[in-house]
Amino acid sequence: MTKLDGFERLDPALREIATTRTDFSPASIQLMREPFNERRRIAAEQTQAQGVQIAEDSVATESGKVPVRIYRGGKSPAPAVVYCHAGGFALGNLDTDHRQCVELAGRGRCTVVSVDYRLAPEHAYPAALDDAIAVLRWVAANATELGIDAARLAVAGSSAGATLAACLAHGAAGEPPVVFQLLHQPVLDDRVTASKAEFRTSPAFDSEAADLMWRYYLGPEAASGDAVPARRNRFGGLPPALITCAEIDPFRDEAVDYALQLLRAGVSTELHVFPQTCHGFDSLLPEWSTSERLFTLQGHALSNAFGD
C-alpha cells in the first residue's frame, strides 16, 4: 500500500477503513457517482429516524426544480436549518448526508431542509450556490406552510456543502438573514495552506483532490470572495458559528483560520478540531464514539442558537 500522509496518526478505528486516497480526476468522478450514490442510498435506508418525520419536496427556480428533503424534529413552528451536503462539489445527492440531517433535526429539535444542488463540473459556479439561495428564500417565504419559525433560520453544511452554507451566512441582496452557521470540515479557501501542503496524499481526501474540486466548481470563473468564503474582506456582523474539523485533513487549517477571522471580527465562534480523525470520519463511522461526540456537539449548538 502506498504510504498515506498522516495515516499513522489516525485512530486505530479509522486506520481499518480509511486506507485509500480519493481519485478525483474527471474520468474517476463519472465512474464514482453511481456506486457512491448507491452506498449512501443503502446507508440512508438503514438509518433509524425515530422522532424525525421525513418528506420530499422541490423548489421551483428559473433553472428548474431543486429537490429537497425535509426532516422535522421539532414542534411547529420549529426553527429551521438549510443544509448542503458533502461531495467535493461533484458528488452526492439527498442521501449523502442523510444520517447527519436526521441527527441535526432530532438533537436540535428543528426542521432541516437538505438541498440537492446541481453538481460540478457540469454545473460550475454559481449553479450550486444559486440553488442553495433559492431554497433558503423558499423556506423563509413558505415558513407558515412548512411549520417553520422564519425568525430562527440557520445554515449548515459539510465539506463542499459548508462552502455554500458559509456563503449563505454572508448573505446577499434579498437573502433572508440567518441566526447561526454550522460548518463541518468546511472547504473555505482555494489557496495553499500548511495542512494542504502536509496532506498531499492523506486518507479519504487529500489536497490533490482539493485542487481539482475547486477547479470543477469555479469553472472559468476566477476565484473571488463571492465564490470562496475565505476571500471575503468583511466578517463583522455575521451570525455566530460552530466550526468542526478533522486533524488529518487538508482543509484543517482553513477551518481554523476562518474561525479566527470570525473571532477577530467580533463574531461568536466555537471551534473544535477532532484529533486522530480524517476528512469524512462521521460518514465513514457514524456509530463511532467520536462521531457521536460530533453529533452531540452540533445538536447542543443548534439548540443554544435557537434559544431552546
GROMACS .gro file of C-alpha atoms in nm:
model
  308
    1MET     CA    1   0.000   0.000   0.000
    2THR     CA    2   0.127   0.347  -0.087
    3LYS     CA    3   0.217   0.545   0.224
    4LEU     CA    4  -0.054   0.798   0.303
    5ASP     CA    5   0.031   1.128   0.469
    6GLY     CA    6  -0.083   1.124   0.831
    7PHE     CA    7  -0.208   0.765   0.822
    8GLU     CA    8  -0.006   0.663   1.127
    9ARG     CA    9  -0.168   0.944   1.328
   10LEU     CA   10  -0.521   0.817   1.270
   11ASP     CA   11  -0.720   0.648   1.542
   12PRO     CA   12  -0.697   0.267   1.501
   13ALA     CA   13  -1.070   0.254   1.425
   14LEU     CA   14  -1.018   0.474   1.119
   15ARG     CA   15  -0.696   0.304   1.016
   16GLU     CA   16  -0.901  -0.009   0.946
   17ILE     CA   17  -1.118   0.159   0.681
   18ALA     CA   18  -0.954   0.487   0.567
   19THR     CA   19  -0.684   0.310   0.370
   20THR     CA   20  -0.702   0.477   0.029
   21ARG     CA   21  -0.685   0.815  -0.137
   22THR     CA   22  -0.969   0.971  -0.334
   23ASP     CA   23  -0.902   0.984  -0.708
   24PHE     CA   24  -1.091   1.298  -0.811
   25SER     CA   25  -0.988   1.306  -1.176
   26PRO     CA   26  -1.267   1.381  -1.428
   27ALA     CA   27  -1.287   1.023  -1.550
   28SER     CA   28  -1.297   0.886  -1.196
   29ILE     CA   29  -1.580   1.119  -1.093
   30GLN     CA   30  -1.803   0.978  -1.365
   31LEU     CA   31  -1.722   0.625  -1.251
   32MET     CA   32  -1.765   0.708  -0.883
   33ARG     CA   33  -2.106   0.873  -0.890
   34GLU     CA   34  -2.330   0.569  -0.928
   35PRO     CA   35  -2.157   0.344  -0.669
   36PHE     CA   36  -2.116   0.639  -0.431
   37ASN     CA   37  -2.486   0.720  -0.453
   38GLU     CA   38  -2.579   0.353  -0.413
   39ARG     CA   39  -2.372   0.319  -0.094
   40ARG     CA   40  -2.528   0.629   0.054
   41ARG     CA   41  -2.877   0.516  -0.052
   42ILE     CA   42  -2.832   0.188   0.134
   43ALA     CA   43  -2.695   0.371   0.438
   44ALA     CA   44  -2.991   0.610   0.431
   45GLU     CA   45  -3.237   0.319   0.420
   46GLN     CA   46  -3.069   0.164   0.724
   47THR     CA   47  -3.071   0.487   0.927
   48GLN     CA   48  -3.310   0.491   1.221
   49ALA     CA   49  -3.505   0.817   1.232
   50GLN     CA   50  -3.715   0.784   1.547
   51GLY     CA   51  -3.890   1.108   1.627
   52VAL     CA   52  -3.797   1.269   1.295
   53GLN     CA   53  -4.056   1.295   1.020
   54ILE     CA   54  -3.914   1.296   0.666
   55ALA     CA   55  -4.077   1.427   0.348
   56GLU     CA   56  -3.968   1.510  -0.007
   57ASP     CA   57  -4.042   1.833  -0.194
   58SER     CA   58  -3.890   2.057  -0.459
   59VAL     CA   59  -3.824   2.426  -0.512
   60ALA     CA   60  -3.900   2.583  -0.848
   61THR     CA   61  -3.626   2.807  -0.992
   62GLU     CA   62  -3.553   2.961  -1.330
   63SER     CA   63  -3.307   2.675  -1.393
   64GLY     CA   64  -3.552   2.400  -1.299
   65LYS     CA   65  -3.664   2.228  -0.981
   66VAL     CA   66  -3.427   2.179  -0.687
   67PRO     CA   67  -3.520   1.864  -0.491
   68VAL     CA   68  -3.521   1.899  -0.113
   69ARG     CA   69  -3.568   1.657   0.176
   70ILE     CA   70  -3.737   1.792   0.487
   71TYR     CA   71  -3.660   1.646   0.830
   72ARG     CA   72  -3.898   1.756   1.107
   73GLY     CA   73  -3.758   1.702   1.456
   74GLY     CA   74  -3.927   1.985   1.647
   75LYS     CA   75  -4.272   2.115   1.727
   76SER     CA   76  -4.430   2.361   1.484
   77PRO     CA   77  -4.341   2.639   1.432
   78ALA     CA   78  -3.988   2.500   1.454
   79PRO     CA   79  -3.655   2.667   1.389
   80ALA     CA   80  -3.504   2.554   1.060
   81VAL     CA   81  -3.168   2.467   0.908
   82VAL     CA   82  -3.093   2.481   0.536
   83TYR     CA   83  -2.835   2.205   0.485
   84CYS     CA   84  -2.589   2.148   0.197
   85HIS     CA   85  -2.432   1.803   0.158
   86ALA     CA   86  -2.071   1.697   0.113
   87GLY     CA   87  -1.922   1.557  -0.209
   88GLY     CA   88  -1.645   1.778  -0.339
   89PHE     CA   89  -1.896   1.984  -0.542
   90ALA     CA   90  -1.906   1.693  -0.790
   91LEU     CA   91  -2.066   1.403  -0.600
   92GLY     CA   92  -2.372   1.339  -0.391
   93ASN     CA   93  -2.744   1.392  -0.353
   94LEU     CA   94  -3.005   1.395  -0.077
   95ASP     CA   95  -2.885   1.057   0.055
   96THR     CA   96  -2.524   1.170   0.100
   97ASP     CA   97  -2.564   1.324   0.446
   98HIS     CA   98  -2.900   1.169   0.537
   99ARG     CA   99  -2.770   1.044   0.872
  100GLN     CA  100  -2.628   1.386   0.956
  101CYS     CA  101  -2.959   1.557   0.878
  102VAL     CA  102  -3.152   1.310   1.096
  103GLU     CA  103  -2.910   1.379   1.381
  104LEU     CA  104  -2.935   1.758   1.343
  105ALA     CA  105  -3.315   1.755   1.329
  106GLY     CA  106  -3.356   1.526   1.627
  107ARG     CA  107  -3.087   1.666   1.851
  108GLY     CA  108  -3.151   2.029   1.755
  109ARG     CA  109  -3.531   1.987   1.778
  110CYS     CA  110  -3.564   2.168   1.448
  111THR     CA  111  -3.658   2.124   1.084
  112VAL     CA  112  -3.372   2.052   0.844
  113VAL     CA  113  -3.418   2.122   0.473
  114SER     CA  114  -3.149   1.941   0.273
  115VAL     CA  115  -3.063   2.078  -0.073
  116ASP     CA  116  -2.995   1.860  -0.377
  117TYR     CA  117  -2.793   2.129  -0.553
  118ARG     CA  118  -2.652   2.096  -0.904
  119LEU     CA  119  -2.310   1.936  -0.933
  120ALA     CA  120  -1.985   2.045  -1.096
  121PRO     CA  121  -1.816   2.028  -1.337
  122GLU     CA  122  -2.132   2.010  -1.550
  123HIS     CA  123  -2.277   2.298  -1.348
  124ALA     CA  124  -1.999   2.530  -1.235
  125TYR     CA  125  -2.028   2.831  -1.004
  126PRO     CA  126  -2.272   2.986  -0.930
  127ALA     CA  127  -2.516   2.699  -1.002
  128ALA     CA  128  -2.488   2.518  -0.667
  129LEU     CA  129  -2.493   2.841  -0.468
  130ASP     CA  130  -2.791   2.969  -0.667
  131ASP     CA  131  -2.979   2.651  -0.576
  132ALA     CA  132  -2.894   2.691  -0.208
  133ILE     CA  133  -3.002   3.057  -0.213
  134ALA     CA  134  -3.330   2.961  -0.381
  135VAL     CA  135  -3.404   2.702  -0.112
  136LEU     CA  136  -3.322   2.944   0.172
  137ARG     CA  137  -3.557   3.201   0.021
  138TRP     CA  138  -3.825   2.936  -0.032
  139VAL     CA  139  -3.804   2.825   0.331
  140ALA     CA  140  -3.843   3.184   0.453
  141ALA     CA  141  -4.125   3.265   0.210
  142ASN     CA  142  -4.320   2.949   0.292
  143ALA     CA  143  -4.246   2.933   0.665
  144THR     CA  144  -4.611   2.918   0.772
  145GLU     CA  145  -4.698   2.632   0.536
  146LEU     CA  146  -4.381   2.446   0.636
  147GLY     CA  147  -4.440   2.494   1.008
  148ILE     CA  148  -4.117   2.692   1.040
  149ASP     CA  149  -4.027   2.993   1.252
  150ALA     CA  150  -3.881   3.232   0.993
  151ALA     CA  151  -3.709   3.433   1.266
  152ARG     CA  152  -3.492   3.132   1.355
  153LEU     CA  153  -3.320   3.019   1.037
  154ALA     CA  154  -2.972   2.866   1.033
  155VAL     CA  155  -2.744   2.727   0.762
  156ALA     CA  156  -2.526   2.419   0.778
  157GLY     CA  157  -2.307   2.211   0.554
  158SER     CA  158  -2.031   1.954   0.538
  159SER     CA  159  -1.714   1.980   0.329
  160ALA     CA  160  -1.809   2.139  -0.006
  161GLY     CA  161  -2.157   2.192   0.134
  162ALA     CA  162  -2.004   2.408   0.404
  163THR     CA  163  -1.872   2.637   0.130
  164LEU     CA  164  -2.229   2.701   0.024
  165ALA     CA  165  -2.350   2.737   0.383
  166ALA     CA  166  -2.077   2.991   0.461
  167CYS     CA  167  -2.171   3.190   0.151
  168LEU     CA  168  -2.535   3.188   0.263
  169ALA     CA  169  -2.428   3.315   0.603
  170HIS     CA  170  -2.251   3.610   0.440
  171GLY     CA  171  -2.581   3.699   0.275
  172ALA     CA  172  -2.665   3.881  -0.044
  173ALA     CA  173  -2.931   4.115  -0.172
  174GLY     CA  174  -3.270   3.967  -0.099
  175GLU     CA  175  -3.141   3.676   0.111
  176PRO     CA  176  -3.314   3.610   0.442
  177PRO     CA  177  -3.090   3.670   0.745
  178VAL     CA  178  -2.975   3.365   0.940
  179VAL     CA  179  -2.905   3.337   1.311
  180PHE     CA  180  -2.638   3.063   1.307
  181GLN     CA  181  -2.392   2.883   1.080
  182LEU     CA  182  -2.278   2.527   1.138
  183LEU     CA  183  -1.976   2.431   0.927
  184HIS     CA  184  -1.833   2.079   0.944
  185GLN     CA  185  -1.491   2.003   0.787
  186PRO     CA  186  -1.550   2.314   0.576
  187VAL     CA  187  -1.394   2.389   0.239
  188LEU     CA  188  -1.335   2.763   0.261
  189ASP     CA  189  -1.020   2.861   0.071
  190ASP     CA  190  -0.885   2.767  -0.272
  191ARG     CA  191  -0.534   2.882  -0.180
  192VAL     CA  192  -0.242   2.682  -0.037
  193THR     CA  193  -0.229   2.628   0.339
  194ALA     CA  194   0.013   2.440   0.561
  195SER     CA  195  -0.228   2.148   0.603
  196LYS     CA  196  -0.279   2.122   0.228
  197ALA     CA  197   0.098   2.109   0.183
  198GLU     CA  198   0.123   1.843   0.455
  199PHE     CA  199  -0.160   1.618   0.336
  200ARG     CA  200  -0.094   1.581  -0.036
  201THR     CA  201  -0.184   1.210  -0.016
  202SER     CA  202  -0.387   1.177   0.304
  203PRO     CA  203  -0.655   0.910   0.364
  204ALA     CA  204  -1.014   0.967   0.245
  205PHE     CA  205  -0.948   1.307   0.083
  206ASP     CA  206  -0.626   1.490   0.007
  207SER     CA  207  -0.503   1.822  -0.124
  208GLU     CA  208  -0.461   1.698  -0.481
  209ALA     CA  209  -0.833   1.618  -0.482
  210ALA     CA  210  -0.898   1.956  -0.318
  211ASP     CA  211  -0.722   2.134  -0.604
  212LEU     CA  212  -0.940   1.950  -0.855
  213MET     CA  213  -1.267   2.015  -0.673
  214TRP     CA  214  -1.207   2.390  -0.676
  215ARG     CA  215  -1.123   2.373  -1.046
  216TYR     CA  216  -1.451   2.194  -1.117
  217TYR     CA  217  -1.654   2.429  -0.900
  218LEU     CA  218  -1.510   2.759  -1.021
  219GLY     CA  219  -1.500   2.655  -1.387
  220PRO     CA  220  -1.393   2.953  -1.598
  221GLU     CA  221  -1.453   3.196  -1.310
  222ALA     CA  222  -1.158   3.349  -1.125
  223ALA     CA  223  -1.157   3.285  -0.751
  224SER     CA  224  -1.331   3.568  -0.568
  225GLY     CA  225  -1.496   3.642  -0.237
  226ASP     CA  226  -1.836   3.572  -0.390
  227ALA     CA  227  -1.743   3.208  -0.450
  228VAL     CA  228  -1.469   3.147  -0.191
  229PRO     CA  229  -1.568   3.239   0.168
  230ALA     CA  230  -1.211   3.290   0.296
  231ARG     CA  231  -1.150   3.551   0.025
  232ARG     CA  232  -1.418   3.779   0.169
  233ASN     CA  233  -1.300   4.113   0.302
  234ARG     CA  234  -1.560   4.159   0.574
  235PHE     CA  235  -1.658   3.921   0.853
  236GLY     CA  236  -1.817   4.157   1.102
  237GLY     CA  237  -2.187   4.115   1.164
  238LEU     CA  238  -2.201   3.752   1.050
  239PRO     CA  239  -2.408   3.502   1.252
  240PRO     CA  240  -2.242   3.302   1.531
  241ALA     CA  241  -2.070   2.984   1.419
  242LEU     CA  242  -1.977   2.631   1.515
  243ILE     CA  243  -1.682   2.508   1.309
  244THR     CA  244  -1.566   2.147   1.341
  245CYS     CA  245  -1.285   1.978   1.152
  246ALA     CA  246  -1.053   1.679   1.144
  247GLU     CA  247  -0.684   1.673   1.236
  248ILE     CA  248  -0.565   1.468   0.936
  249ASP     CA  249  -0.733   1.679   0.670
  250PRO     CA  250  -0.603   1.919   0.403
  251PHE     CA  251  -0.890   2.155   0.493
  252ARG     CA  252  -0.797   2.172   0.863
  253ASP     CA  253  -0.602   2.497   0.858
  254GLU     CA  254  -0.856   2.692   0.655
  255ALA     CA  255  -1.123   2.594   0.908
  256VAL     CA  256  -0.904   2.716   1.193
  257ASP     CA  257  -0.807   3.034   1.006
  258TYR     CA  258  -1.171   3.107   0.922
  259ALA     CA  259  -1.271   3.067   1.285
  260LEU     CA  260  -1.001   3.316   1.382
  261GLN     CA  261  -1.121   3.559   1.114
  262LEU     CA  262  -1.470   3.543   1.262
  263LEU     CA  263  -1.346   3.585   1.618
  264ARG     CA  264  -1.131   3.882   1.526
  265ALA     CA  265  -1.435   4.040   1.364
  266GLY     CA  266  -1.634   4.002   1.686
  267VAL     CA  267  -1.840   3.701   1.575
  268SER     CA  268  -1.906   3.444   1.849
  269THR     CA  269  -1.742   3.127   1.722
  270GLU     CA  270  -1.682   2.781   1.863
  271LEU     CA  271  -1.406   2.570   1.705
  272HIS     CA  272  -1.334   2.200   1.753
  273VAL     CA  273  -1.053   2.004   1.589
  274PHE     CA  274  -1.120   1.632   1.634
  275PRO     CA  275  -0.786   1.457   1.695
  276GLN     CA  276  -0.679   1.143   1.512
  277THR     CA  277  -0.955   1.180   1.253
  278CYS     CA  278  -0.961   1.223   0.875
  279HIS     CA  279  -1.198   1.400   0.639
  280GLY     CA  280  -1.544   1.242   0.648
  281PHE     CA  281  -1.493   1.042   0.968
  282ASP     CA  282  -1.858   1.087   1.066
  283SER     CA  283  -1.972   0.929   0.739
  284LEU     CA  284  -1.711   0.653   0.747
  285LEU     CA  285  -1.800   0.557   1.106
  286PRO     CA  286  -2.133   0.717   1.205
  287GLU     CA  287  -2.174   0.485   1.508
  288TRP     CA  288  -1.823   0.560   1.639
  289SER     CA  289  -1.794   0.737   1.976
  290THR     CA  290  -1.613   1.032   1.815
  291SER     CA  291  -1.893   1.076   1.562
  292GLU     CA  292  -2.140   1.061   1.849
  293ARG     CA  293  -1.948   1.343   2.020
  294LEU     CA  294  -1.969   1.545   1.699
  295PHE     CA  295  -2.345   1.492   1.665
  296THR     CA  296  -2.400   1.581   2.030
  297LEU     CA  297  -2.193   1.897   1.996
  298GLN     CA  298  -2.383   2.003   1.684
  299GLY     CA  299  -2.720   1.937   1.845
  300HIS     CA  300  -2.633   2.142   2.152
  301ALA     CA  301  -2.503   2.425   1.936
  302LEU     CA  302  -2.828   2.441   1.738
  303SER     CA  303  -3.043   2.425   2.049
  304ASN     CA  304  -2.847   2.710   2.207
  305ALA     CA  305  -2.860   2.916   1.889
  306PHE     CA  306  -3.236   2.871   1.862
  307GLY     CA  307  -3.292   2.953   2.228
  308ASP     CA  308  -3.437   2.610   2.314
   0.00000   0.00000   0.00000
